[in-house]
Coordinates of C-alpha atoms and ligand atoms in Angstrom, one line a residue:
M163 CA 6.5 4.5 16.5
L164 CA 4.3 2.5 19.0
T165 CA 1.2 3.7 17.2
L166 CA 2.6 2.4 13.4
K167 CA 3.8 -1.4 15.8
M168 CA 0.6 -1.6 16.8
T169 CA -1.2 -0.6 13.3
K170 CA 1.0 -3.2 11.6
T171 CA 0.2 -6.4 14.5
K172 CA -3.6 -5.4 14.4
L173 CA -3.5 -5.2 10.2
V174 CA -1.4 -9.0 10.9
S175 CA -3.8 -10.3 13.4
F176 CA -7.1 -8.9 11.2
T177 CA -5.9 -10.0 8.3
G178 CA -5.7 -13.4 10.2
I179 CA -8.9 -13.4 11.3
V180 CA -10.7 -12.2 8.4
V181 CA -8.6 -15.6 6.5
I182 CA -10.1 -17.3 9.2
L183 CA -13.2 -16.1 8.3
V184 CA -13.9 -16.5 4.5
I185 CA -12.8 -20.1 5.0
V186 CA -15.5 -21.1 7.2
G187 CA -17.7 -18.9 5.8
V188 CA -16.8 -20.6 1.9
T189 CA -16.9 -24.1 3.9
I190 CA -20.6 -23.5 5.0
G191 CA -22.1 -21.5 2.3
L192 CA -21.4 -24.8 0.2
A193 CA -23.7 -26.3 2.9
A194 CA -25.6 -23.7 4.0
P195 CA -28.5 -20.9 2.5
A196 CA -26.1 -17.3 1.8
T197 CA -27.9 -15.7 5.0
S198 CA -25.6 -17.9 7.7
S199 CA -24.1 -15.8 10.3
A200 CA -20.7 -17.1 9.1
R201 CA -21.4 -15.8 5.8
R202 CA -22.3 -12.5 6.8
L203 CA -19.2 -12.3 8.7
T204 CA -17.3 -11.9 6.0
D205 CA -19.7 -9.1 4.9
R206 CA -20.1 -7.0 8.0
G207 CA -21.6 -3.5 6.6
P208 CA -21.2 -0.3 8.6
D209 CA -25.2 -0.5 10.2
D210 CA -24.9 -3.6 11.0
C211 CA -24.4 -3.3 14.8
T212 CA -25.0 -1.2 17.7
P213 CA -23.8 1.5 18.3
V214 CA -22.4 2.1 14.9
I215 CA -18.7 3.3 15.4
I216 CA -17.7 6.5 13.7
A217 CA -14.2 7.3 14.2
H218 CA -14.4 10.6 14.7
R219 CA -11.7 12.3 12.2
G220 CA -9.9 8.9 11.9
A221 CA -9.0 6.7 14.9
S222 CA -7.9 11.0 16.3
G223 CA -7.0 9.5 19.6
Y224 CA -3.6 7.7 18.2
V225 CA -2.4 9.8 14.9
P226 CA -3.2 13.4 14.2
E227 CA -6.9 13.8 12.5
H228 CA -8.0 14.0 9.0
T229 CA -4.6 11.8 7.4
L230 CA -5.2 8.9 5.6
G231 CA -3.2 7.4 8.5
A232 CA -5.6 8.3 10.7
Y233 CA -8.7 6.4 8.6
A234 CA -6.0 3.9 7.7
L235 CA -5.6 2.6 11.2
A236 CA -9.7 3.0 11.9
I237 CA -10.1 0.7 9.4
L238 CA -7.9 -1.9 10.7
M239 CA -9.4 -1.4 14.1
G240 CA -12.3 -2.5 12.8
A241 CA -14.4 1.0 12.8
D242 CA -18.1 1.1 10.7
Y243 CA -17.7 4.5 9.7
V244 CA -14.8 7.0 8.5
E245 CA -15.6 10.6 9.6
P246 CA -13.7 13.2 7.6
D247 CA -14.6 17.2 7.9
L248 CA -14.7 18.4 4.4
V249 CA -13.6 22.7 3.4
I250 CA -12.4 23.3 0.0
T251 CA -9.6 24.9 -1.7
K252 CA -9.5 27.9 -3.7
D253 CA -9.8 26.2 -7.0
G254 CA -12.8 24.0 -5.9
H255 CA -11.2 20.8 -4.3
L256 CA -12.7 19.4 -1.7
I257 CA -10.3 18.7 0.8
A258 CA -10.3 16.8 5.1
R259 CA -9.8 19.4 7.6
H260 CA -11.9 20.0 10.6
D261 CA -11.6 24.4 9.8
N262 CA -10.4 26.0 7.3
S263 CA -8.2 27.8 9.3
L264 CA -5.1 25.8 8.0
G265 CA -2.7 27.0 11.3
L266 CA -4.4 24.9 13.3
T267 CA -3.7 21.6 12.3
T268 CA -0.6 22.2 9.7
D269 CA 3.3 23.4 9.3
V270 CA 2.1 26.6 6.9
A271 CA 3.1 29.3 10.0
S272 CA 7.5 27.8 8.8
H273 CA 6.0 28.1 5.0
P274 CA 8.1 31.7 3.9
E275 CA 6.2 31.3 0.9
F276 CA 2.9 31.2 2.1
A277 CA 3.8 34.3 4.7
H278 CA 1.8 37.2 3.1
R279 CA -1.4 35.1 2.9
H280 CA -1.8 35.3 6.6
R281 CA -5.1 37.3 6.7
S282 CA -8.3 38.0 9.2
Q283 CA -11.9 37.3 8.6
A284 CA -15.2 36.5 10.3
I285 CA -16.2 32.7 9.5
D286 CA -19.2 31.8 11.0
G287 CA -19.6 35.3 13.0
I288 CA -16.2 34.8 14.7
E289 CA -13.4 37.0 14.1
L290 CA -10.0 34.5 12.6
S291 CA -6.2 35.4 11.7
G292 CA -4.7 32.6 9.8
W293 CA -4.3 30.8 6.6
F294 CA -7.5 29.8 4.8
T295 CA -8.2 27.0 2.5
E296 CA -10.3 29.5 0.2
D297 CA -6.7 31.0 -0.6
F298 CA -4.7 28.5 -1.5
T299 CA -5.0 25.7 -4.3
L300 CA -4.9 21.9 -4.1
D301 CA -1.0 22.1 -5.5
E302 CA 0.0 24.4 -2.8
I303 CA -2.0 22.6 -0.4
K304 CA -0.3 19.7 -0.9
T305 CA 2.6 21.5 -0.1
L306 CA 2.0 21.6 3.8
R307 CA 2.2 18.7 6.4
T308 CA -0.2 17.6 8.7
V309 CA 0.6 18.4 13.0
E310 CA -1.7 17.4 16.1
R311 CA -3.9 19.7 17.0
I312 CA -4.1 19.0 21.4
P313 CA 0.1 17.5 21.5
D314 CA -0.5 18.3 25.1
I315 CA -3.0 16.2 25.5
R316 CA -1.9 13.8 23.0
P317 CA 1.9 13.7 22.9
G318 CA 2.0 10.4 21.4
N319 CA 0.1 11.7 18.1
A320 CA 2.8 14.8 17.9
R321 CA 5.8 12.3 17.0
L322 CA 4.0 11.8 13.6
D323 CA 3.7 15.7 13.2
G324 CA 5.2 16.0 9.3
S325 CA 4.3 12.6 8.6
F326 CA 1.0 13.2 6.5
Q327 CA -0.2 15.5 3.7
I328 CA -3.9 16.7 3.8
P329 CA -6.2 14.3 1.9
T330 CA -8.6 14.8 -0.6
F331 CA -11.7 14.1 -0.6
Q332 CA -11.7 11.9 -3.8
E333 CA -8.0 10.4 -1.7
I334 CA -10.0 9.0 1.3
I335 CA -12.8 7.0 -0.8
D336 CA -10.3 5.6 -2.8
L337 CA -8.5 4.5 0.5
V338 CA -11.8 3.3 1.6
K339 CA -12.8 1.3 -1.6
S340 CA -9.3 -0.6 -1.6
M341 CA -9.4 -1.2 2.3
Q342 CA -13.0 -2.9 1.7
I343 CA -11.0 -5.5 -0.4
S344 CA -8.5 -6.5 2.0
Q345 CA -10.7 -6.1 4.8
R346 CA -13.6 -8.0 3.5
R347 CA -16.8 -5.3 5.2
T348 CA -18.4 -2.8 3.5
I349 CA -16.7 0.8 5.1
G350 CA -18.8 3.6 5.6
I351 CA -18.2 7.0 4.6
Y352 CA -19.5 10.7 7.3
P353 CA -18.6 13.6 6.2
E354 CA -19.7 16.8 7.8
I355 CA -19.9 19.6 5.2
K356 CA -18.5 22.4 7.4
H357 CA -19.1 26.3 7.2
S358 CA -21.3 25.8 4.4
S359 CA -23.0 28.8 4.7
H360 CA -19.1 30.6 4.7
F361 CA -18.2 29.2 1.6
K362 CA -21.0 29.7 -0.3
N363 CA -20.5 33.0 0.0
I364 CA -17.1 33.9 -1.1
G365 CA -18.4 31.5 -4.4
L366 CA -17.4 28.2 -3.2
P367 CA -20.4 25.9 -2.0
M368 CA -19.7 22.6 -1.4
E369 CA -23.0 20.8 -1.7
E370 CA -23.3 19.5 -5.1
L371 CA -19.4 18.9 -5.2
V372 CA -20.1 16.4 -2.6
V373 CA -23.2 14.9 -4.1
N374 CA -21.1 14.8 -7.5
T375 CA -18.2 13.1 -6.0
F376 CA -20.2 10.4 -4.2
H377 CA -22.5 9.4 -7.0
S378 CA -19.4 9.4 -9.2
N379 CA -18.2 7.0 -6.8
G380 CA -21.1 5.1 -6.9
Y381 CA -22.7 6.1 -3.8
L382 CA -26.6 6.5 -4.8
D383 CA -28.9 6.1 -2.1
S384 CA -30.6 5.5 1.4
S385 CA -28.4 2.1 0.9
S386 CA -25.9 3.6 0.2
P387 CA -22.6 3.6 3.3
V388 CA -22.8 7.2 3.6
Y389 CA -23.9 9.8 6.0
I390 CA -23.6 13.7 5.2
Q391 CA -23.9 16.0 8.3
S392 CA -23.7 19.9 8.9
F393 CA -24.5 21.9 12.1
E394 CA -26.5 23.8 9.3
V395 CA -30.0 23.4 8.2
N396 CA -30.5 25.1 4.8
N397 CA -27.9 23.4 3.3
L398 CA -29.3 20.1 4.4
K399 CA -32.6 20.5 3.0
E400 CA -30.8 21.4 -0.3
L401 CA -28.6 18.2 0.0
K402 CA -31.9 16.3 0.2
K403 CA -33.1 17.6 -3.1
L404 CA -30.1 16.8 -4.8
T405 CA -29.7 13.3 -2.9
N406 CA -31.5 10.1 -1.2
L407 CA -27.9 9.7 0.7
R408 CA -28.7 9.7 4.4
L409 CA -28.3 12.9 6.0
L410 CA -27.4 14.1 9.7
Q411 CA -28.3 17.2 11.8
L412 CA -25.5 18.3 14.1
Y413 CA -26.6 20.2 17.4
E414 CA -23.9 22.3 19.1
S415 CA -23.8 21.9 22.7
D416 CA -25.1 25.7 23.8
K417 CA -28.5 24.6 22.6
S418 CA -28.9 28.7 23.1
T419 CA -27.4 28.7 19.7
Q420 CA -28.4 29.0 16.4
P421 CA -27.2 27.5 13.2
A422 CA -25.5 29.9 10.9
D423 CA -27.5 30.4 8.0
Q424 CA -30.3 30.5 10.7
I425 CA -28.3 33.3 11.6
L426 CA -28.1 34.4 8.5
L427 CA -31.5 34.1 7.9
N428 CA -32.6 35.5 11.1
T429 CA -35.3 32.7 11.6
G430 CA -34.6 32.7 15.0
L431 CA -34.4 29.2 15.2
T432 CA -31.6 27.4 17.9
Y433 CA -30.6 24.6 18.6
Y434 CA -33.0 23.6 21.4
N435 CA -36.1 24.6 19.1
M436 CA -34.5 21.5 17.5
S437 CA -34.1 19.7 19.8
T438 CA -37.8 19.5 21.5
P439 CA -40.6 16.3 20.0
E440 CA -41.5 19.7 17.8
G441 CA -38.3 20.3 16.7
L442 CA -37.2 16.8 16.1
A443 CA -40.2 16.0 13.6
E444 CA -39.2 18.8 11.9
V445 CA -35.4 17.4 11.5
A446 CA -37.1 13.8 10.2
K447 CA -38.6 15.5 7.0
Y448 CA -34.9 15.4 5.7
A449 CA -32.8 13.9 8.2
A450 CA -32.1 9.9 8.6
A451 CA -30.2 10.8 12.1
V452 CA -29.5 13.6 14.7
G453 CA -26.1 14.2 15.8
P454 CA -26.7 16.0 19.3
D455 CA -23.4 16.8 21.6
K456 CA -23.6 13.8 24.5
G457 CA -25.0 16.6 27.1
Y458 CA -28.9 16.4 24.9
I459 CA -28.9 12.8 25.9
I460 CA -27.0 12.6 29.4
P461 CA -26.3 15.9 30.6
R462 CA -24.0 16.6 33.7
N463 CA -24.0 17.3 37.1
D464 CA -22.2 20.6 38.4
D465 CA -19.7 18.5 40.3
N466 CA -18.9 17.2 36.5
T467 CA -20.1 13.8 36.7
L468 CA -23.1 12.8 34.5
G469 CA -26.7 13.0 35.0
D470 CA -30.0 11.8 34.5
P471 CA -31.1 10.9 30.6
T472 CA -33.4 13.1 28.9
T473 CA -36.1 12.2 26.8
F474 CA -34.5 12.7 23.6
I475 CA -33.6 9.3 22.4
Q476 CA -37.2 8.6 22.9
D477 CA -38.2 12.0 20.9
A478 CA -36.0 11.1 18.4
H479 CA -36.5 8.0 18.2
A480 CA -40.6 8.7 18.0
V481 CA -40.1 9.8 14.5
N482 CA -37.6 7.4 13.3
L483 CA -34.5 9.7 13.6
K484 CA -30.9 7.5 14.7
V485 CA -29.2 8.9 17.0
H486 CA -25.2 9.7 16.9
P487 CA -24.0 11.8 19.8
Y488 CA -20.4 13.1 19.8
T489 CA -18.1 13.1 20.8
F490 CA -16.4 10.0 23.7
R491 CA -12.6 10.8 24.0
A492 CA -10.4 8.5 26.7
E493 CA -8.4 11.3 28.0
N494 CA -9.0 12.6 31.3
S495 CA -9.6 15.9 29.7
F496 CA -13.0 15.1 28.5
L497 CA -14.4 12.5 30.8
P498 CA -17.2 12.9 33.4
E499 CA -15.4 13.5 36.3
E500 CA -16.8 9.2 37.9
Y501 CA -14.3 8.1 34.7
K502 CA -11.2 9.9 34.9
S503 CA -8.1 7.7 36.0
D504 CA -6.6 8.2 39.4
N505 CA -3.3 9.7 37.8
P506 CA -4.1 13.0 38.0
S507 CA -2.9 14.6 34.3
E508 CA -5.3 15.6 31.6
S509 CA -4.0 13.1 29.0
A510 CA -4.1 10.3 30.9
S511 CA -6.5 7.7 29.6
G512 CA -10.1 7.1 31.8
N513 CA -12.6 4.8 31.7
L514 CA -14.3 5.8 28.2
K515 CA -16.1 2.0 28.6
G516 CA -17.5 3.1 31.6
E517 CA -19.4 6.4 29.8
L518 CA -20.1 4.4 26.9
Q519 CA -22.0 2.3 28.7
K520 CA -23.9 4.8 30.3
F521 CA -24.8 5.9 26.8
I522 CA -25.5 2.6 25.2
D523 CA -28.2 1.7 28.0
A524 CA -29.4 5.1 27.6
G525 CA -30.6 3.7 23.7
I526 CA -27.9 5.6 21.5
D527 CA -27.9 4.3 18.0
G528 CA -24.6 5.3 17.5
I529 CA -21.4 7.3 18.2
F530 CA -18.1 9.4 17.2
V531 CA -15.3 8.7 18.8
D532 CA -12.3 9.1 18.8
H533 CA -11.0 5.6 20.3
P534 CA -12.6 3.3 17.8
D535 CA -10.9 0.1 19.1
I536 CA -12.4 0.9 23.0
A537 CA -16.0 1.4 21.9
L538 CA -15.5 -1.8 19.6
R539 CA -13.9 -4.4 22.4
L540 CA -16.9 -2.9 24.5
R541 CA -19.3 -3.6 21.4
G542 CA -17.8 -6.9 21.2
P543 CA -18.2 -9.5 18.5
C544 CA -22.0 -8.5 17.1
L545 CA -22.7 -10.4 14.0
Ligands
NAG147 C1 -37.7 28.5 20.2 O1 -38.4 28.6 21.4 C2 -38.5 29.7 22.3 C3 -38.0 28.7 23.7 O2 -39.0 28.1 23.8 C4 -39.6 30.2 21.8 O3 -39.7 31.5 22.5 C5 -39.1 30.8 20.6 O4 -40.7 30.9 19.8 C6 -38.7 29.2 19.5 N1 -38.3 29.6 18.1 C7 -38.7 29.1 17.0 C8 -38.3 29.6 15.5 O5 -39.3 27.9 17.2

């Protein structure tokens, strides 16, 4: 309940601030050119401040990930972008889940009518048992309810188990568009296409569908508040031909691994290869930005403290790539040793601001964060 109460309080105070800004904006707007900073405050776009704050799976530190509740809370907190991961249903609808395996974040296991759908298959080379989105129609998906992925670390979120449905991509766009009006600012959408090769190989390719959905909703070119991300390579190159929307190349934390499509193509290309100055120059031919695991920027020492920054940011900036590392999270479980709190619990909140400041000092352009409110407080007013 704390989460819901906080949402309401933030809504009220944020609305109050916005009302004041609108009055100030209108008043100054009468006497000053349209470029005055007060006027711009009411028009804040998702790329106007640095670092760009991308609400990872919504405000997933507070509400079960990839739900309209998690996205809405992120927007109320002031996040620049909401980040849905996209998978696809049997009947070709894009829905938001981190995995096509439904058991991790839904109550599918307690639906006896779906027991017979349980099966095993290899996805991107990993053998998985469970229930898969590609075996369910959207109508069936809508009978499920979401649950918290990591209830041990986020017990507060688990209290909201059963509260939300799985949203479609279109429902997320509709939420963003309606909240842009109430929040009086442009809110960005930052989807990741999950398991691209897997879905292509079973006759459910996602790339054109994602692009067509954006285009038909008026998101048309590189000035639109959109990035499309993928851990694979060739689907991004394919997207480059289909759209002028901005693309982001993701990098797995283990540099020796290969993008799933590159394994299938037997190219030998690893994320390490893509992280060198030459590799980044290749990526810059199709992408506007790179999303590395944060270890590419500041690796950890053996004792799990932060080490020294690498040249990754400079190398990326040299070829005009923005750098948006993932994932920043407030709980001890995820923090470098020196930023953990005295409370030894893995679920206790440590000093995320301290960790973030190190990355801001290193020159990042944006962050994927589960607790966007903390990042926003650190960033402060920026216009
Ligand atoms: C990737 O990097 C390794 C190590 O430097 C190198 O041996 C290999 O040829 C590179 N592969 C590609 C496809 O660039």
